[in-house]
Structure formats: structure tokens, C-alpha cells
Amino acid sequence: MHTPLHKLIQSLDDRRRALLDEREALSAAALEARARPDKWPILEIVEHLMIAERVVLGGLPPAMDLVERRRSLKDRCVYPLVMLVLRFPIPVKVPSRRMLPTGTMSLAEIRSQWDENLRWLRSYAAGLDPQGHRGAVFLHPVAGPITLTQA
């Protein structure tokens, strides 16, 4: 696997595990509490993160089903804006209904599915040639086609 990519995936996994471990220390009531009636509880926020990752990764398809997509100038310009929104607490609507949490998953179920996401991601990355990570084979609902590193 491409070493910087391996480090990036490991960093993602470390942050993901820390987030889940911290949430496991909370009571069920704390995980399900809503700060306001129109806000998601912690458990649904974590579920959304896992689902959104899975949606962007294309539902974890066989590697041979992924095809490189052409990226327009607009796609290349929108991606940094999407990352800016994700980096800061800028409220936005979920860009795809497929990314909405169901509110029915336990933290253990979310962890299990997120573990599956990371196993798939590592397996996919390990099978790439040294330049393979540069192809825009994933699709973000707002940013358009994105590379593995961007995903």
C-alpha cells in the first residue's frame, strides 16, 4: 500500500476508534438525549458519520466495479468548500437522504459496520498500484467524483 495513504487510513481509523471508545463510556440516556427537539442525538450523529462514509465509498463494492470518473473544474473547486464546511461547525442539510441515520442502531452495531468500512477501505487500498489512489472512483453527493485520498 502507498505509505502516505496507509498513514492517512491509519489516522482515520485511530480517530474513529477514539470517537467510538469515548461514546461507549456514555450512558444510553446520554447517547439518545437531544439538545433540542430538532437536533440529532449523539448516537444518530455517529451513525450518520458511518453511513456517510459508506455512501461516499459507493456501498463497498467489489474493486473491479469501481471506474474512474472525469472531474470537472467545478468538481475540483467545490471539493475544498465541502471540506471547509466539514471542518468547521457550519450547519448544512444532509446532501443525500441515503446519509440520514435511521435512529435504530446501537453503538455496537454502528461500530461493527464502521469496522467493515475500514476493512474494505484497507483491502481496496492494498490492491492498488502505486498511482491507483489518484483515480476519482468515488462519488460525493456535493463534491462530485473524488479520489481515495479525498474520500
XYZ file of N, CA, C and O in Angstrom, residues 50-145:
384
model
N -20.856 7.081 9.979
C -20.578 5.764 9.403
C -21.299 5.591 8.064
O -20.714 5.136 7.082
N -22.588 5.974 8.030
C -23.367 5.816 6.803
C -22.824 6.713 5.698
O -22.706 6.285 4.541
N -22.494 7.953 6.025
C -21.976 8.887 5.015
C -20.691 8.351 4.405
O -20.498 8.415 3.187
N -19.828 7.791 5.239
C -18.595 7.196 4.718
C -18.924 6.062 3.750
O -18.360 5.975 2.659
N -19.850 5.227 4.126
C -20.233 4.088 3.287
C -20.846 4.556 1.963
O -20.556 3.997 0.911
N -21.655 5.594 2.005
C -22.262 6.131 0.782
C -21.172 6.671 -0.146
O -21.165 6.378 -1.344
N -20.250 7.446 0.394
C -19.173 8.012 -0.432
C -18.293 6.902 -1.008
O -17.838 6.993 -2.153
N -18.086 5.841 -0.254
C -17.282 4.716 -0.746
C -18.066 3.837 -1.720
O -17.578 2.797 -2.153
N -19.247 4.251 -2.064
C -20.025 3.534 -3.079
C -20.687 2.277 -2.573
O -21.026 1.396 -3.361
N -20.872 2.163 -1.273
C -21.528 0.983 -0.721
C -20.610 -0.221 -0.597
O -21.078 -1.344 -0.460
N -19.305 -0.003 -0.649
C -18.282 -1.049 -0.508
C -18.371 -2.093 -1.626
O -18.459 -3.295 -1.375
N -18.315 -1.658 -2.872
C -18.451 -2.587 -4.000
C -17.184 -3.400 -4.238
O -16.119 -3.062 -3.720
N -17.278 -4.444 -5.050
C -16.050 -5.119 -5.470
C -15.154 -4.097 -6.183
O -15.648 -3.241 -6.936
N -13.852 -4.176 -5.940
C -12.908 -3.201 -6.505
C -13.026 -3.101 -8.022
O -12.920 -2.006 -8.586
N -13.280 -4.222 -8.681
C -13.345 -4.203 -10.144
C -14.559 -3.427 -10.663
O -14.608 -3.049 -11.826
N -15.545 -3.157 -9.790
C -16.721 -2.397 -10.200
C -16.491 -0.886 -10.170
O -17.311 -0.118 -10.675
N -15.392 -0.457 -9.550
C -15.112 0.973 -9.463
C -14.453 1.449 -10.749
O -13.495 0.842 -11.220
N -14.980 2.521 -11.303
C -14.422 3.078 -12.535
C -14.063 4.539 -12.291
O -14.746 5.239 -11.545
N -13.000 4.955 -12.944
C -12.571 6.339 -12.789
C -13.574 7.265 -13.467
O -14.060 6.988 -14.558
N -13.878 8.362 -12.779
C -14.832 9.347 -13.293
C -14.076 10.636 -13.635
O -13.115 10.976 -12.971
N -14.570 11.312 -14.629
C -13.970 12.582 -15.007
C -14.365 13.643 -13.988
O -15.517 13.724 -13.577
N -13.398 14.461 -13.592
C -13.652 15.550 -12.643
C -13.633 16.877 -13.396
O -12.649 17.209 -14.042
N -14.716 17.608 -13.279
C -14.795 18.906 -13.949
C -14.094 19.964 -13.099
O -13.752 19.725 -11.932
N -13.911 21.134 -13.661
C -13.335 22.247 -12.920
C -14.226 22.580 -11.720
O -13.731 22.835 -10.617
N -15.536 22.511 -11.923
C -16.469 22.772 -10.822
C -16.241 21.768 -9.684
O -16.191 22.149 -8.510
N -16.113 20.481 -10.026
C -15.866 19.459 -9.000
C -14.601 19.780 -8.212
O -14.564 19.669 -6.991
N -13.560 20.173 -8.918
C -12.277 20.477 -8.279
C -12.365 21.708 -7.377
O -11.638 21.811 -6.401
N -13.251 22.633 -7.707
C -13.430 23.838 -6.887
C -14.372 23.603 -5.707
O -14.203 24.193 -4.642
N -15.377 22.757 -5.896
C -16.362 22.518 -4.835
C -15.772 21.667 -3.709
O -16.101 21.876 -2.536
N -14.884 20.735 -4.040
C -14.332 19.848 -3.012
C -13.729 20.621 -1.828
O -14.059 20.319 -0.673
N -12.861 21.634 -2.052
C -12.312 22.373 -0.889
C -13.402 23.063 -0.069
O -13.283 23.162 1.153
N -14.457 23.500 -0.718
C -15.558 24.135 0.015
C -16.278 23.118 0.905
O -16.626 23.416 2.044
N -16.494 21.926 0.371
C -17.115 20.865 1.164
C -16.237 20.545 2.374
O -16.728 20.404 3.501
N -14.940 20.455 2.159
C -14.021 20.148 3.268
C -14.034 21.262 4.315
O -13.960 20.986 5.514
N -14.157 22.500 3.875
C -14.238 23.629 4.805
C -15.492 23.505 5.671
O -15.431 23.664 6.892
N -16.612 23.184 5.052
C -17.870 23.018 5.790
C -17.744 21.870 6.793
O -18.198 21.971 7.934
N -17.107 20.770 6.378
C -16.970 19.612 7.272
C -15.999 19.889 8.421
O -16.141 19.309 9.498
N -15.026 20.739 8.192
C -14.005 21.009 9.209
C -14.514 21.919 10.321
O -14.055 21.858 11.451
N -15.450 22.784 9.985
C -15.961 23.748 10.953
C -17.433 23.471 11.226
O -18.119 22.861 10.413
N -17.941 23.924 12.365
C -19.353 23.649 12.695
C -20.318 24.526 11.901
O -21.032 25.355 12.442
N -20.314 24.321 10.594
C -21.211 25.069 9.714
C -22.417 24.172 9.451
O -22.287 23.116 8.829
N -23.600 24.563 9.941
C -24.770 23.701 9.743
C -25.215 23.685 8.281
O -25.358 24.727 7.647
N -25.388 22.485 7.778
C -25.891 22.281 6.415
C -26.836 21.095 6.449
O -26.771 20.259 7.338
N -27.690 21.030 5.444
C -28.575 19.869 5.323
C -27.767 18.689 4.815
O -26.791 18.845 4.076
N -28.182 17.505 5.180
C -27.547 16.290 4.688
C -27.732 16.266 3.168
O -28.854 16.415 2.686
N -26.643 16.089 2.402
C -26.740 16.207 0.951
C -27.428 15.046 0.248
O -27.754 15.141 -0.924
N -27.652 13.958 0.949
C -28.304 12.798 0.352
C -29.144 12.101 1.418
O -28.665 11.869 2.531
N -30.357 11.761 1.063
C -31.222 11.045 2.014
C -30.593 9.723 2.442
O -30.864 9.215 3.512
N -29.742 9.160 1.576
C -29.083 7.895 1.917
C -28.140 8.055 3.104
O -27.729 7.066 3.695
N -27.786 9.299 3.453
C -26.870 9.551 4.568
C -27.596 9.826 5.882
O -26.959 10.064 6.896
N -28.907 9.788 5.862
C -29.668 10.048 7.088
C -29.594 8.843 8.029
O -29.729 7.700 7.587
N -29.397 9.096 9.312
C -29.402 7.978 10.265
C -30.808 7.420 10.437
O -31.796 8.138 10.278
N -30.864 6.144 10.752
C -32.166 5.507 10.977
C -32.633 5.715 12.409
O -33.822 5.657 12.686
N -31.680 5.889 13.321
C -32.023 6.029 14.727
C -32.366 4.715 15.380
O -32.860 4.673 16.498
N -32.073 3.605 14.686
C -32.420 2.286 15.216
C -31.193 1.450 15.565
O -31.343 0.339 16.055
N -30.006 1.979 15.306
C -28.782 1.194 15.518
C -28.182 1.454 16.896
O -28.186 2.585 17.380
N -27.660 0.401 17.483
C -26.924 0.544 18.732
C -25.500 0.988 18.396
O -25.045 0.869 17.249
N -24.777 1.453 19.394
C -23.390 1.846 19.181
C -22.554 0.641 18.738
O -21.691 0.769 17.875
N -22.848 -0.536 19.266
C -22.128 -1.748 18.860
C -22.378 -2.068 17.389
O -21.456 -2.460 16.667
N -23.620 -1.906 16.922
C -23.930 -2.148 15.508
C -23.233 -1.132 14.606
O -22.708 -1.475 13.542
N -23.221 0.125 15.044
C -22.534 1.164 14.273
C -21.050 0.837 14.183
O -20.452 0.902 13.112
N -20.446 0.458 15.317
C -19.018 0.109 15.322
C -18.743 -1.049 14.369
O -17.792 -1.031 13.606
N -19.586 -2.055 14.403
C -19.397 -3.224 13.548
C -19.427 -2.838 12.066
O -18.569 -3.266 11.286
N -20.402 -2.025 11.693
C -20.484 -1.616 10.284
C -19.337 -0.678 9.910
O -18.820 -0.735 8.792
N -18.918 0.171 10.842
C -17.804 1.071 10.566
C -16.502 0.284 10.454
O -15.639 0.602 9.635
N -16.370 -0.756 11.271
C -15.207 -1.655 11.140
C -15.185 -2.270 9.746
O -14.126 -2.390 9.118
N -16.366 -2.659 9.259
C -16.464 -3.233 7.909
C -16.021 -2.213 6.858
O -15.306 -2.557 5.908
N -16.444 -0.952 7.026
C -16.000 0.103 6.108
C -14.475 0.161 6.050
O -13.887 0.226 4.968
N -13.840 0.155 7.223
C -12.381 0.289 7.275
C -11.670 -0.938 6.733
O -10.633 -0.818 6.070
N -12.220 -2.123 6.977
C -11.622 -3.340 6.389
C -11.672 -3.257 4.873
O -10.697 -3.572 4.186
N -12.822 -2.827 4.337
C -12.968 -2.693 2.889
C -11.983 -1.661 2.350
O -11.309 -1.901 1.352
N -11.894 -0.527 3.018
C -11.010 0.545 2.583
C -9.553 0.086 2.555
O -8.834 0.312 1.576
N -9.133 -0.599 3.602
C -7.753 -1.114 3.649
C -7.509 -2.145 2.543
O -6.472 -2.132 1.885
N -8.444 -3.033 2.347
C -8.317 -4.051 1.313
C -8.259 -3.416 -0.072
O -7.432 -3.785 -0.906
N -9.130 -2.461 -0.312
C -9.140 -1.772 -1.603
C -7.802 -1.058 -1.832
O -7.192 -1.194 -2.894
N -7.348 -0.315 -0.842
C -6.095 0.440 -0.971
C -4.905 -0.488 -1.170
O -3.998 -0.194 -1.960
N -4.905 -1.625 -0.502
C -3.792 -2.575 -0.616
C -3.696 -3.159 -2.020
O -2.608 -3.528 -2.466
N -4.805 -3.235 -2.723
C -4.813 -3.817 -4.059
C -4.484 -2.837 -5.177
O -4.434 -3.227 -6.345
N -4.246 -1.579 -4.831
C -3.968 -0.579 -5.857
C -2.501 -0.568 -6.258
O -1.625 -0.829 -5.439
N -2.250 -0.207 -7.518
C -0.870 0.027 -7.928
C -0.446 1.370 -7.331
O -1.277 2.108 -6.800
N 0.844 1.714 -7.375
C 1.317 2.934 -6.707
C 0.593 4.225 -7.097
O 0.517 5.149 -6.304
N 0.042 4.308 -8.281
C -0.666 5.523 -8.703
C -2.186 5.364 -8.641
O -2.916 6.315 -8.899
N -2.663 4.183 -8.303
C -4.091 3.891 -8.331
C -4.934 4.745 -7.419
O -6.115 4.955 -7.676
N -4.343 5.254 -6.349
C -5.105 6.058 -5.397
C -5.490 7.423 -5.960
O -6.276 8.144 -5.371
N -4.958 7.766 -7.130
C -5.218 9.089 -7.709
C -6.475 9.144 -8.573
O -6.920 10.216 -8.942
N -7.032 8.005 -8.912
C -8.233 7.986 -9.741
C -9.468 8.385 -8.956
O -9.657 7.966 -7.820
N -10.328 9.202 -9.551
C -11.564 9.645 -8.902
C -12.643 8.577 -9.114
O -13.449 8.654 -10.027
N -12.623 7.565 -8.264
C -13.553 6.444 -8.404
C -14.719 6.510 -7.418
O -15.640 5.702 -7.492
N -14.677 7.464 -6.506
C -15.743 7.609 -5.512
C -16.565 8.843 -5.850
O -16.112 9.727 -6.573
N -17.783 8.895 -5.328
C -18.683 9.992 -5.671
C -19.285 10.601 -4.414
O -20.008 9.925 -3.676
N -18.960 11.855 -4.187
C -19.557 12.604 -3.085
C -20.795 13.320 -3.634
O -20.753 13.836 -4.752
N -21.920 13.351 -2.892
C -23.145 13.933 -3.437
C -23.052 15.422 -3.768
O -23.839 15.918 -4.562
N -22.100 16.146 -3.187
C -21.935 17.563 -3.491
C -20.643 17.814 -4.263
O -20.637 18.518 -5.269
N -19.544 17.231 -3.808
C -18.230 17.477 -4.414
C -18.022 16.726 -5.718
O -17.075 16.991 -6.442
N -18.886 15.769 -6.016
C -18.747 15.004 -7.245
C -17.686 13.924 -7.116
O -17.406 13.442 -6.012
N -17.054 13.555 -8.240
C -16.035 12.496 -8.205
C -14.848 12.888 -7.339
O -14.363 14.027 -7.421
